[in-house]
Amino acid sequence: MCGIVAYVGPKDAAPILLEGLQRLEYRGYDSAGVVVSNRGLKVRKVKGRVADLAKVVPVRFKGGLGIGHTRWATHGVPSDTNAHPHLSADERIAVVHNGIIENASDLRAKLEADGVVFASETDTEVLAHLIARGADENDTLEEAVRKALKSVVGTYGIAVIDAERPGEVVVARNGSPIVLGIGEKEMFAASDVAALVRYTRQVVHLEDGELAVLKADGFHTFASDARETAKEPLTVDWDAGHYDTGGYEHYLLKEISEQPETITRTMSGRLDERFHVAHLGGLNMDARETRSFRRVKIIGCGSAYYSGQIGAQLIEELARIPADAEPASEFRYRNPVVDPDTLYVAISQSGETYDTLAAVQELKRKGGRVIGIVNAVGSAIAREVDGGIYLHAGPEVSVASTKAFTSTSLAFALLALHLGRVRDLSPADGRRVVEGLRRLPGQIEEILTQGDKIAELAQKYAKHPSMMFVGRVRGYPVAREGAQKLKEISYVHAEAYPASELKHGPLALIGPDMPTVAIVPDDELLDKNLTTLGEIRARGGQVLMVGHREPDAKLADDVIVIPKNEIELDPILLTIPLQLLAYHAAVALGRDVDKPRNLAKSVTVE
Ligand code: G6P
């Protein structure tokens, strides 16, 4: 998704902007650009990578004020001219923008009727002209920006500079994140803290409707009615080291390998061995309230949604509360019935996914009680919800989610334990779950040692154009996440089905060209799953089984055996081999593992 970086201070802006943009590369983009102010605006922008941009930025690109951008095309193809920044016709105002201006074509038609000639096809350029033309002689840049935004419908995070005001940047947010970074006599802004952590850990998140004026010696923030707002800086605990590959070939492999530590962090300080409960202070709920819910509804997008399916099963099994998960992107559009006896849980690694945020806002408008399971501290969803559980998994840089997925599933186990122990989950079962959770990091470590074997299997199976993933009940969300990982990063077509549904349709696809990855845990459904394997093999289909023991040789061509935990927690472990399988398939096929085509790390537009 698009990225924004802004700087004002005593240093040259360009190297800081380029470095910041590089840190945002992981979010996905197709072009990049920067502008600095030094007796007029100097712009460089290119279709392609930040490295391509760096080549066209002269060494002596002087100026202590600048803004930069990585673009993910929405209005107009990826090209040099459509890349941001965009300038006003008099080249006084420069704008970078994330989000979508929905009434851009109307605004553009009006401006064109007034004689404005557009240089690009973007919605963003409208903003540059509006700011330049709408301002009165004595308006500050802040006033000019505010006036222009009044006529805009849509979402934005923007940064604006004016050639005539070389000491200030104005930024504004509506639906697209903007975070300010406070330095020593210098100020930064970006769409993601990743771009700031090299320079400062002191940050301020803007709320929707807020605008900020940044100067080298500080900042002021304003609500949409121009009243000044008071903001408390937050210290981020992620540092630049979190954004390095740490010696691994790809961020994805690093993040898969980190999971013993990341899930340890998610449970750290939250398990009580004496009463076999989970302490989740961030939920802001007393025992009476915790007991009051009659249903749990979970929403999230992509992998977050699949981990929500694991979560729903954990809650039903351990707390015996009816629970289900739904894509937030669907939920928000179907005018859902919001029930006061339901606990709503929004899941998001980034805390910025627009569909999930909009669903949370809709729930809040209707009086729903919403908690969040979020990784990014201080993010929009974290601020919007009534309480929640932070994952503490550290930044997830690779587009495909891995460690956030397992940490979210683990956070659900904690939530299920918490909800269960104020209801009917016995101390003995509570202890069983707590002990199971404690075993997980070591067991993940064990699975990771099978990396080489899984790499070989990936070579073998990735040759096929299509793969089927099946699992029953607890194994089904695991199959869905496995298929999602494979298609996201290797572009091999993958379908996920409940194993029980295979005979109701998709069995027609099975043949020598369509291998099946079967999730077969050692649980009460083992025999049923083995029967399914027999049906697949009888139709000439190859089977790669992931489970807890070797089956009869006739039932699987290959088996990945993993350690057994409690049945409710097994899904977390069953996911790990599938992450490795997708990773090694993508490497074998020569894909851009960390930045798969057409995808963005966090989708902050509709
Ligand atoms: C995008 C990413 C997915 C991710 C989803 C939700 O679609 O490509 O990998 O699962 O967003 O992201 P979130 O930050 O809300 O967990």
Coordinates of C-alpha atoms and ligand atoms in Angstrom, one line a residue:
M1 CA 0.0 0.0 0.0
C2 CA 1.1 3.6 -0.4
G3 CA 3.6 5.0 2.0
I4 CA 4.4 8.6 3.2
V5 CA 7.5 10.1 4.7
A6 CA 8.0 13.8 5.7
Y7 CA 10.9 15.7 7.2
V8 CA 11.6 19.2 8.5
G9 CA 14.8 20.1 10.3
P10 CA 18.4 21.1 10.0
K11 CA 19.6 18.1 7.9
D12 CA 19.1 17.4 4.2
A13 CA 15.7 15.8 3.8
A14 CA 16.4 13.7 0.8
P15 CA 18.5 10.9 2.3
I16 CA 16.1 10.7 5.3
L17 CA 13.1 10.4 2.9
L18 CA 14.8 7.7 0.8
E19 CA 15.7 5.7 3.9
G20 CA 12.2 6.0 5.2
L21 CA 10.7 5.0 1.9
Q22 CA 12.9 1.9 1.8
R23 CA 11.5 0.9 5.2
L24 CA 8.0 1.1 3.8
E25 CA 8.9 -1.0 0.8
Y26 CA 7.5 -4.1 2.5
R27 CA 4.0 -2.7 2.2
G28 CA 4.0 -3.1 -1.5
Y29 CA 4.1 -0.3 -4.2
D30 CA 4.8 0.4 -7.8
S31 CA 6.4 3.8 -8.0
A32 CA 8.2 6.3 -5.7
G33 CA 9.0 10.0 -5.5
V34 CA 10.4 12.8 -3.4
V35 CA 10.2 16.6 -3.3
V36 CA 12.5 18.9 -1.4
S37 CA 12.2 22.6 -0.9
N38 CA 15.2 24.8 -1.5
R39 CA 14.4 28.1 -3.3
G40 CA 11.6 26.3 -5.1
L41 CA 10.4 22.7 -5.2
K42 CA 12.6 20.0 -6.6
V43 CA 10.9 16.8 -7.6
R44 CA 12.2 13.4 -8.6
K45 CA 9.8 10.5 -9.2
V46 CA 9.9 7.2 -11.0
K47 CA 8.0 4.1 -11.8
G48 CA 9.8 1.2 -10.0
R49 CA 11.7 0.7 -6.8
V50 CA 13.0 3.1 -4.2
A51 CA 16.5 2.0 -5.4
D52 CA 15.6 3.4 -8.9
L53 CA 14.5 6.6 -7.3
A54 CA 17.7 6.9 -5.4
K55 CA 19.6 6.7 -8.7
V56 CA 17.9 9.8 -10.1
V57 CA 18.2 11.9 -6.9
P58 CA 21.4 14.0 -7.3
V59 CA 23.9 13.8 -4.5
R60 CA 23.6 17.5 -3.9
F61 CA 19.8 17.5 -3.5
K62 CA 19.8 20.1 -0.8
G63 CA 17.0 21.2 1.4
G64 CA 15.8 20.6 5.0
L65 CA 12.1 20.2 4.1
G66 CA 10.7 17.4 2.0
I67 CA 8.1 14.8 1.5
G68 CA 8.3 11.4 -0.1
H69 CA 5.9 8.6 -1.3
T70 CA 5.6 5.1 -2.5
R71 CA 2.5 4.6 -4.6
W72 CA 0.3 1.6 -5.1
A73 CA -1.8 2.5 -8.2
T74 CA -5.5 3.1 -7.8
H75 CA -6.3 6.1 -10.2
G76 CA -4.1 5.7 -13.3
V77 CA -1.5 3.2 -14.3
P78 CA 1.9 3.0 -12.5
S79 CA 4.1 5.6 -14.3
D80 CA 6.6 8.4 -13.7
T81 CA 3.9 11.0 -14.1
N82 CA 1.3 9.3 -11.9
A83 CA 3.9 8.8 -9.1
H84 CA 3.6 11.3 -6.2
P85 CA 4.4 14.0 -5.2
H86 CA 2.0 16.1 -7.3
L87 CA 2.3 19.8 -7.7
S88 CA -0.1 22.7 -8.2
A89 CA 0.1 24.4 -11.5
D90 CA 2.2 27.3 -10.1
E91 CA 4.6 24.6 -8.6
R92 CA 4.2 26.1 -5.1
I93 CA 2.3 23.3 -3.4
A94 CA 3.4 19.7 -3.3
V95 CA 1.2 16.9 -2.0
V96 CA 1.7 13.2 -1.3
H97 CA -1.5 11.2 -0.5
N98 CA -2.5 7.7 0.6
G99 CA -6.2 6.7 0.3
I100 CA -8.8 7.4 -2.3
I101 CA -10.6 10.6 -3.1
E102 CA -14.0 9.4 -4.2
N103 CA -15.3 12.6 -5.7
A104 CA -12.0 13.2 -7.6
S105 CA -13.6 13.1 -11.1
D106 CA -16.2 15.8 -10.1
L107 CA -13.5 18.0 -8.6
R108 CA -11.3 17.4 -11.6
A109 CA -14.0 18.4 -14.0
K110 CA -14.7 21.6 -12.1
L111 CA -11.0 22.5 -12.0
E112 CA -10.6 21.7 -15.7
A113 CA -13.6 23.9 -16.5
D114 CA -11.7 26.7 -14.6
G115 CA -8.7 26.2 -17.0
V116 CA -6.5 23.9 -14.8
V117 CA -4.4 21.6 -16.9
F118 CA -3.7 18.3 -15.2
A119 CA -0.3 16.6 -15.4
S120 CA -1.4 13.1 -14.2
E121 CA -4.4 10.8 -14.1
T122 CA -4.4 10.6 -10.3
D123 CA -7.0 11.6 -7.8
T124 CA -4.2 13.2 -5.7
E125 CA -3.3 15.9 -8.1
V126 CA -6.8 17.4 -7.5
L127 CA -5.7 18.1 -3.9
A128 CA -2.6 20.1 -5.0
H129 CA -4.7 22.4 -7.2
L130 CA -7.4 22.8 -4.7
I131 CA -4.9 23.8 -2.0
A132 CA -3.2 26.3 -4.3
R133 CA -6.3 27.9 -5.7
G134 CA -8.6 27.9 -2.7
A135 CA -6.3 29.8 -0.4
D136 CA -6.7 33.5 0.4
E137 CA -3.7 35.8 0.4
N138 CA -3.2 35.7 4.1
D139 CA -4.1 32.0 4.7
T140 CA -1.6 29.9 6.5
L141 CA -0.8 26.6 4.8
E142 CA -2.9 24.9 7.5
E143 CA -5.9 27.0 6.6
A144 CA -5.4 26.4 2.9
V145 CA -5.2 22.6 3.5
R146 CA -8.3 22.6 5.7
K147 CA -10.3 24.6 3.1
A148 CA -9.4 22.2 0.4
L149 CA -10.2 19.1 2.4
K150 CA -13.7 20.5 3.0
S151 CA -14.6 19.7 -0.6
V152 CA -13.1 16.3 -0.5
V153 CA -15.0 13.0 0.0
G154 CA -13.0 9.9 0.6
T155 CA -10.0 8.7 2.6
Y156 CA -6.7 10.3 3.0
G157 CA -3.4 10.5 4.8
I158 CA -1.6 13.5 3.2
A159 CA 1.6 15.5 3.6
V160 CA 1.8 19.0 2.0
I161 CA 4.6 21.5 1.6
D162 CA 4.6 25.0 0.2
A163 CA 7.6 26.5 -1.6
E164 CA 6.9 29.8 0.1
R165 CA 7.0 28.4 3.6
P166 CA 10.2 26.4 3.7
G167 CA 10.0 25.6 7.4
E168 CA 6.8 23.6 7.7
V169 CA 4.9 20.5 6.7
V170 CA 1.2 20.1 7.1
V171 CA -0.2 16.5 7.4
A172 CA -3.8 15.3 7.8
R173 CA -5.6 12.1 8.3
N174 CA -8.9 10.6 7.4
G175 CA -9.0 6.9 7.2
S176 CA -5.3 6.5 6.2
P177 CA -2.7 6.5 9.0
I178 CA -0.4 9.3 9.8
V179 CA 2.1 9.2 12.6
L180 CA 4.4 12.0 13.7
G181 CA 7.9 11.4 14.9
I182 CA 9.5 13.8 17.4
G183 CA 13.2 14.4 17.0
E184 CA 15.8 16.7 18.5
K185 CA 15.0 20.0 16.7
E186 CA 13.6 18.1 13.9
M187 CA 10.2 16.5 13.1
F188 CA 9.2 13.6 11.0
A189 CA 5.9 12.2 9.8
A190 CA 5.0 8.9 8.1
S191 CA 2.2 6.5 7.3
D192 CA 3.9 3.8 9.4
V193 CA 6.3 3.9 12.3
A194 CA 8.6 1.6 10.3
A195 CA 9.8 4.7 8.5
L196 CA 10.6 6.6 11.8
V197 CA 12.2 4.1 14.2
R198 CA 15.7 4.8 12.8
Y199 CA 15.4 8.4 13.9
T200 CA 13.1 8.5 16.9
R201 CA 10.9 6.3 19.2
Q202 CA 8.7 9.2 20.3
V203 CA 5.6 9.2 18.2
V204 CA 2.1 10.7 18.0
H205 CA -0.7 9.1 16.1
L206 CA -3.2 11.4 14.4
E207 CA -6.9 10.6 14.7
D208 CA -9.3 10.7 11.8
G209 CA -10.2 14.4 11.0
E210 CA -7.0 15.7 12.7
L211 CA -4.4 17.9 11.0
A212 CA -0.9 18.7 12.2
V213 CA 1.6 21.5 11.5
L214 CA 5.2 20.3 11.8
K215 CA 8.2 22.7 12.3
A216 CA 11.7 21.8 13.3
D217 CA 11.1 22.9 16.8
G218 CA 7.8 21.0 17.4
F219 CA 4.3 20.4 16.2
H220 CA 0.6 21.4 16.8
T221 CA -2.4 19.3 16.1
F222 CA -5.9 20.4 15.3
A223 CA -9.3 18.8 15.2
S224 CA -11.4 19.2 12.0
D225 CA -13.1 22.4 13.5
A226 CA -9.6 23.9 13.9
R227 CA -9.5 23.7 17.7
E228 CA -6.0 22.7 18.9
T229 CA -5.9 19.1 20.3
A230 CA -3.6 17.9 23.1
K231 CA -1.5 14.8 22.2
E232 CA 0.6 12.5 24.5
P233 CA 3.6 11.2 22.7
L234 CA 3.9 7.4 22.8
T235 CA 7.2 5.5 23.0
V236 CA 7.4 2.7 20.4
D237 CA 9.3 -0.4 21.6
W238 CA 10.2 -1.5 18.0
D239 CA 13.6 -0.5 16.9
A240 CA 15.4 -0.4 13.5
G241 CA 16.8 -3.9 14.2
H242 CA 13.3 -5.4 14.0
Y243 CA 13.2 -4.2 10.4
D244 CA 16.4 -6.1 9.3
T245 CA 16.4 -9.5 7.8
G246 CA 18.8 -10.6 10.7
G247 CA 20.9 -12.8 8.4
Y248 CA 18.0 -14.6 6.9
E249 CA 17.5 -14.7 3.2
H250 CA 14.0 -13.2 3.5
Y251 CA 11.9 -11.5 6.1
L252 CA 9.4 -14.3 5.7
L253 CA 11.8 -17.0 6.8
K254 CA 13.0 -14.8 9.7
E255 CA 9.5 -14.3 10.9
I256 CA 8.6 -18.0 10.6
S257 CA 11.7 -18.8 12.6
E258 CA 11.0 -16.2 15.3
Q259 CA 7.7 -17.9 16.3
P260 CA 9.0 -19.7 19.4
E261 CA 10.0 -16.2 20.8
T262 CA 7.0 -14.3 19.4
I263 CA 4.4 -16.7 20.9
T264 CA 6.3 -16.7 24.2
R265 CA 6.0 -12.9 24.2
T266 CA 2.3 -13.1 23.5
M267 CA 1.7 -15.3 26.5
S268 CA 4.3 -13.7 28.7
G269 CA 2.9 -12.4 32.1
R270 CA -0.5 -13.6 31.1
L271 CA -0.7 -17.2 32.5
D272 CA -1.5 -17.9 36.1
E273 CA -0.3 -21.3 37.2
R274 CA -2.1 -21.2 40.5
F275 CA -5.6 -20.7 39.3
H276 CA -5.0 -21.9 35.7
V277 CA -6.4 -18.7 34.2
A278 CA -5.2 -16.1 31.8
H279 CA -4.8 -12.5 32.9
L280 CA -5.9 -10.1 30.2
G281 CA -6.0 -6.7 31.9
G282 CA -6.3 -4.9 28.6
L283 CA -9.8 -6.2 28.1
N284 CA -11.0 -3.7 30.6
M285 CA -13.8 -6.1 31.8
D286 CA -14.6 -7.4 35.3
A287 CA -15.7 -11.0 35.9
R288 CA -19.4 -10.1 35.9
E289 CA -19.1 -8.5 32.5
T290 CA -17.0 -11.3 31.2
R291 CA -19.7 -13.8 32.2
S292 CA -22.5 -11.7 30.6
F293 CA -21.8 -12.5 26.9
R294 CA -23.9 -15.1 25.2
R295 CA -22.1 -15.1 21.8
V296 CA -18.7 -14.1 20.3
K297 CA -18.4 -12.7 16.8
I298 CA -15.0 -12.4 15.3
I299 CA -14.1 -10.2 12.3
G300 CA -10.8 -9.8 10.4
C301 CA -9.5 -9.9 6.8
G302 CA -7.2 -12.4 5.1
S303 CA -5.1 -14.5 7.4
A304 CA -6.5 -12.5 10.4
Y305 CA -9.9 -13.9 9.4
Y306 CA -8.6 -17.5 9.3
S307 CA -7.0 -17.1 12.7
G308 CA -10.4 -15.9 13.8
Q309 CA -11.9 -19.2 12.7
I310 CA -9.3 -21.0 14.9
G311 CA -10.3 -18.6 17.7
A312 CA -14.0 -19.3 17.3
Q313 CA -13.4 -23.0 17.8
L314 CA -11.2 -22.4 20.8
I315 CA -13.9 -20.2 22.4
E316 CA -16.6 -22.8 21.7
E317 CA -14.5 -25.7 22.9
L318 CA -13.1 -24.1 26.1
A319 CA -15.7 -21.5 27.1
R320 CA -18.8 -23.2 25.5
I321 CA -20.0 -19.9 24.1
P322 CA -21.3 -20.0 20.5
A323 CA -18.7 -18.2 18.4
D324 CA -18.0 -17.6 14.7
A325 CA -15.8 -15.6 12.5
E326 CA -16.6 -13.6 9.4
P327 CA -14.5 -11.5 6.9
A328 CA -14.7 -7.9 8.2
S329 CA -14.9 -6.8 4.5
E330 CA -18.3 -8.6 4.2
F331 CA -19.6 -7.9 7.7
R332 CA -19.4 -4.1 7.3
Y333 CA -21.5 -4.1 4.1
R334 CA -24.4 -6.3 5.2
N335 CA -26.0 -4.1 7.8
P336 CA -25.3 -6.6 10.6
V337 CA -27.6 -7.0 13.6
V338 CA -25.6 -5.7 16.5
D339 CA -26.5 -7.5 19.7
P340 CA -25.8 -6.2 23.2
D341 CA -25.1 -9.8 24.5
T342 CA -22.4 -10.5 21.9
L343 CA -18.7 -9.8 22.4
Y344 CA -17.2 -8.6 19.1
V345 CA -13.5 -9.3 18.5
A346 CA -11.7 -7.4 15.7
I347 CA -8.3 -8.9 14.6
S348 CA -5.6 -7.1 12.8
Q349 CA -1.8 -7.4 12.7
S350 CA -1.4 -3.8 11.4
G351 CA -4.4 -2.3 13.2
E352 CA -4.9 -0.2 10.0
T353 CA -6.9 -2.5 7.6
Y354 CA -9.6 -0.2 6.4
D355 CA -12.3 -2.9 6.1
T356 CA -11.7 -4.1 9.7
L357 CA -11.6 -0.5 11.0
A358 CA -14.8 0.4 9.2
A359 CA -16.5 -2.7 10.6
V360 CA -15.4 -1.7 14.2
Q361 CA -16.7 1.8 13.7
E362 CA -20.0 0.5 12.4
L363 CA -20.2 -1.8 15.5
K364 CA -19.4 1.1 17.8
R365 CA -22.0 3.3 16.2
K366 CA -24.6 0.6 16.9
G367 CA -23.5 0.3 20.5
G368 CA -21.6 -3.0 20.2
R369 CA -18.9 -4.0 22.7
V370 CA -15.7 -4.5 20.6
I371 CA -12.3 -5.8 21.7
G372 CA -9.2 -5.9 19.5
I373 CA -6.5 -8.5 19.0
V374 CA -3.9 -6.3 17.4
N375 CA -0.1 -6.3 16.9
A376 CA 0.7 -2.6 16.2
V377 CA 0.5 -0.7 19.4
G378 CA -1.4 2.6 19.1
S379 CA -2.8 1.8 15.7
A380 CA -6.2 2.9 14.5
I381 CA -8.1 -0.2 15.4
A382 CA -6.3 -0.4 18.8
R383 CA -7.5 3.1 19.6
E384 CA -11.0 2.5 18.4
V385 CA -11.9 -0.6 20.4
D386 CA -13.0 -0.8 24.1
G387 CA -10.1 -3.0 25.1
G388 CA -8.0 -5.8 23.8
I389 CA -5.0 -8.0 23.6
Y390 CA -1.7 -6.8 22.1
L391 CA 0.3 -9.6 20.4
H392 CA 3.8 -8.2 21.2
A393 CA 5.0 -10.2 18.2
G394 CA 7.2 -7.3 16.9
P395 CA 6.8 -5.8 13.4
E396 CA 5.8 -8.2 10.7
V397 CA 7.5 -7.0 7.6
S398 CA 6.9 -9.7 5.0
V399 CA 3.5 -9.2 3.3
A400 CA 2.4 -12.8 4.0
S401 CA 1.4 -13.1 7.7
T402 CA 3.1 -15.8 9.7
K403 CA 4.1 -14.9 13.3
A404 CA 1.1 -12.6 13.7
F405 CA -1.1 -15.5 12.6
T406 CA 0.2 -17.9 15.3
S407 CA 0.3 -15.1 18.0
T408 CA -3.3 -14.2 17.2
S409 CA -4.4 -17.9 17.5
L410 CA -2.5 -18.0 20.8
A411 CA -4.2 -14.8 22.0
F412 CA -7.5 -16.6 21.3
A413 CA -6.4 -19.5 23.4
L414 CA -5.8 -17.0 26.2
L415 CA -9.2 -15.4 25.6
A416 CA -10.9 -18.7 25.5
L417 CA -9.2 -19.8 28.8
H418 CA -10.3 -16.5 30.3
L419 CA -13.9 -16.7 29.2
G420 CA -14.0 -20.4 30.1
R421 CA -12.6 -20.1 33.6
V422 CA -15.3 -17.6 34.6
R423 CA -17.8 -20.1 33.3
D424 CA -17.6 -23.9 33.4
L425 CA -14.0 -24.7 32.4
S426 CA -12.8 -26.8 35.3
P427 CA -9.5 -26.1 37.0
A428 CA -8.2 -29.4 35.7
D429 CA -9.0 -28.4 32.1
G430 CA -7.6 -25.0 32.8
R431 CA -4.3 -26.5 33.9
R432 CA -4.2 -28.8 30.9
V433 CA -4.5 -25.8 28.6
V434 CA -2.0 -23.7 30.5
E435 CA 0.5 -26.6 30.4
G436 CA -0.1 -27.1 26.7
L437 CA 0.5 -23.4 26.0
R438 CA 3.8 -23.6 27.8
R439 CA 4.9 -26.5 25.6
L440 CA 4.2 -24.7 22.3
P441 CA 7.5 -22.7 21.9
G442 CA 9.7 -25.8 22.3
Q443 CA 7.4 -27.8 19.9
I444 CA 7.6 -25.0 17.3
E445 CA 11.4 -25.2 17.6
E446 CA 11.2 -28.9 16.9
I447 CA 9.0 -28.4 13.8
L448 CA 11.5 -25.7 12.5
T449 CA 14.3 -28.3 12.5
Q450 CA 12.4 -30.1 9.6
G451 CA 13.0 -27.1 7.3
D452 CA 15.3 -29.0 4.9
K453 CA 12.9 -31.9 4.5
I454 CA 10.0 -29.5 3.9
A455 CA 12.1 -27.6 1.3
E456 CA 12.5 -30.9 -0.6
L457 CA 8.8 -31.6 -0.4
A458 CA 8.1 -28.1 -1.6
Q459 CA 10.3 -28.7 -4.7
K460 CA 8.3 -31.8 -5.5
Y461 CA 4.8 -30.4 -5.0
A462 CA 5.3 -26.9 -6.3
K463 CA 5.7 -28.3 -9.8
H464 CA 1.9 -28.9 -10.0
P465 CA -0.3 -26.0 -11.2
S466 CA -2.8 -26.5 -8.5
M467 CA -3.1 -28.0 -5.0
M468 CA -6.0 -29.0 -2.7
F469 CA -5.8 -28.4 1.1
V470 CA -8.2 -30.3 3.3
G471 CA -8.9 -30.5 7.0
R472 CA -11.8 -31.3 9.3
V473 CA -13.1 -29.0 12.1
R474 CA -9.9 -27.8 13.8
G475 CA -7.9 -28.7 10.8
Y476 CA -10.1 -26.7 8.4
P477 CA -8.9 -23.2 9.2
V478 CA -5.4 -24.5 9.1
A479 CA -6.0 -25.8 5.6
R480 CA -7.4 -22.4 4.6
E481 CA -4.4 -20.6 5.9
G482 CA -2.1 -23.1 4.3
A483 CA -3.8 -22.6 0.9
Q484 CA -3.7 -18.8 1.4
K485 CA 0.0 -18.8 2.2
L486 CA 0.8 -20.9 -0.9
K487 CA -1.2 -18.9 -3.3
E488 CA -0.1 -15.5 -1.9
I489 CA 3.6 -16.1 -2.3
S490 CA 4.1 -18.9 -4.8
Y491 CA 1.2 -18.1 -7.1
V492 CA 0.4 -21.8 -7.2
H493 CA -3.4 -22.2 -7.3
A494 CA -4.6 -23.6 -4.1
E495 CA -8.1 -24.6 -2.9
A496 CA -9.1 -25.3 0.7
Y497 CA -12.0 -27.4 1.6
P498 CA -13.4 -29.1 4.7
A499 CA -12.3 -32.7 4.2
S500 CA -15.9 -33.7 4.8
E501 CA -17.0 -31.7 1.8
L502 CA -14.6 -33.2 -0.7
K503 CA -17.0 -35.9 -1.8
H504 CA -19.7 -33.2 -2.3
G505 CA -18.0 -31.6 -5.3
P506 CA -14.2 -31.0 -5.4
L507 CA -13.4 -34.7 -5.6
A508 CA -14.0 -34.2 -9.3
L509 CA -10.8 -32.2 -9.5
I510 CA -8.6 -34.9 -7.9
G511 CA -6.2 -36.6 -10.2
P512 CA -2.4 -37.0 -10.7
D513 CA -2.1 -33.2 -11.4
M514 CA -3.8 -32.1 -8.3
P515 CA -2.0 -33.2 -5.1
T516 CA -3.7 -32.7 -1.7
V517 CA -2.2 -31.4 1.5
A518 CA -4.2 -33.1 4.2
I519 CA -4.3 -31.8 7.8
V520 CA -4.7 -35.0 9.9
P521 CA -4.3 -34.4 13.6
D522 CA -4.5 -37.2 16.0
D523 CA -8.0 -36.4 17.4
E524 CA -11.5 -37.9 17.4
L525 CA -11.7 -37.4 13.6
L526 CA -8.6 -39.3 12.7
D527 CA -10.4 -42.3 11.2
K528 CA -12.7 -40.1 9.1
N529 CA -9.7 -38.2 7.8
L530 CA -7.9 -41.4 6.9
T531 CA -10.9 -42.5 5.0
T532 CA -10.7 -39.3 3.0
L533 CA -7.1 -39.9 2.2
G534 CA -8.1 -43.3 0.8
E535 CA -10.7 -41.7 -1.4
I536 CA -8.1 -39.3 -2.8
R537 CA -5.5 -42.0 -3.4
A538 CA -8.2 -44.2 -5.1
R539 CA -8.6 -41.4 -7.7
G540 CA -4.9 -41.2 -8.4
G541 CA -4.3 -38.1 -6.2
Q542 CA -1.0 -37.6 -4.4
V543 CA -1.2 -36.9 -0.7
L544 CA 1.1 -34.9 1.5
M545 CA -0.1 -35.4 5.1
V546 CA 0.6 -33.2 8.0
G547 CA -0.2 -34.9 11.3
H548 CA 1.0 -36.6 14.4
R549 CA 1.8 -40.1 13.2
E550 CA 2.7 -42.0 10.1
P551 CA -0.4 -43.5 8.5
D552 CA -0.6 -46.7 6.6
A553 CA 1.9 -46.2 3.7
K554 CA -0.9 -46.6 1.2
L555 CA -2.7 -43.5 2.4
A556 CA 0.0 -40.8 1.9
D557 CA 2.9 -40.3 -0.4
D558 CA 4.7 -38.0 2.1
V559 CA 4.2 -37.2 5.7
I560 CA 5.3 -34.3 7.9
V561 CA 5.0 -35.5 11.5
I562 CA 4.8 -32.8 14.2
P563 CA 4.7 -32.9 18.0
K564 CA 1.3 -33.4 19.6
N565 CA -0.2 -30.9 22.0
E566 CA -3.7 -30.6 23.5
I567 CA -6.3 -31.1 20.7
E568 CA -7.5 -27.5 21.0
L569 CA -4.0 -26.1 20.6
D570 CA -2.8 -28.4 17.8
P571 CA -4.0 -26.0 15.0
I572 CA -1.2 -23.5 16.0
L573 CA 1.5 -26.2 15.5
L574 CA -0.1 -27.6 12.3
T575 CA 0.2 -24.2 10.7
I576 CA 4.0 -24.0 10.9
P577 CA 4.9 -26.8 8.3
L578 CA 2.4 -25.1 5.9
Q579 CA 4.2 -21.8 6.3
L580 CA 7.5 -23.5 5.5
L581 CA 6.0 -25.3 2.6
A582 CA 4.7 -22.1 1.0
Y583 CA 8.0 -20.3 1.7
H584 CA 10.1 -23.0 0.1
A585 CA 7.6 -23.4 -2.9
A586 CA 8.0 -19.6 -3.5
V587 CA 11.8 -19.8 -3.3
A588 CA 11.8 -22.8 -5.7
L589 CA 9.7 -21.0 -8.2
G590 CA 11.9 -17.9 -8.0
R591 CA 9.1 -15.6 -6.6
D592 CA 9.6 -12.2 -4.8
V593 CA 8.9 -13.9 -1.5
D594 CA 8.5 -10.8 0.7
K595 CA 6.7 -8.7 -1.8
P596 CA 4.3 -10.9 -3.7
R597 CA 2.7 -9.4 -6.8
N598 CA -0.7 -7.5 -6.5
L599 CA -0.6 -7.6 -2.7
A600 CA 0.0 -5.1 0.0
K601 CA 0.9 -5.6 3.7
S602 CA -2.0 -3.6 5.0
V603 CA -4.9 -2.5 2.9
T604 CA -5.8 0.9 4.0
V605 CA -8.3 1.6 1.2
E606 CA -11.7 0.1 0.6
Ligands
G6P1 C1 -3.8 -7.9 3.6 C2 -2.6 -8.8 3.6 C3 -2.9 -10.1 4.4 C4 -3.4 -9.8 5.8 C5 -4.7 -8.9 5.7 C6 -5.1 -8.4 7.0 O1 -4.8 -8.5 2.8 O2 -2.1 -9.1 2.3 O3 -1.7 -10.9 4.5 O4 -3.8 -11.0 6.4 O5 -4.3 -7.7 4.9 O6 -4.1 -7.6 7.6 P1 -4.2 -7.1 9.1 O7 -3.0 -6.1 9.3 O8 -5.5 -6.5 9.4 O9 -4.0 -8.3 9.9

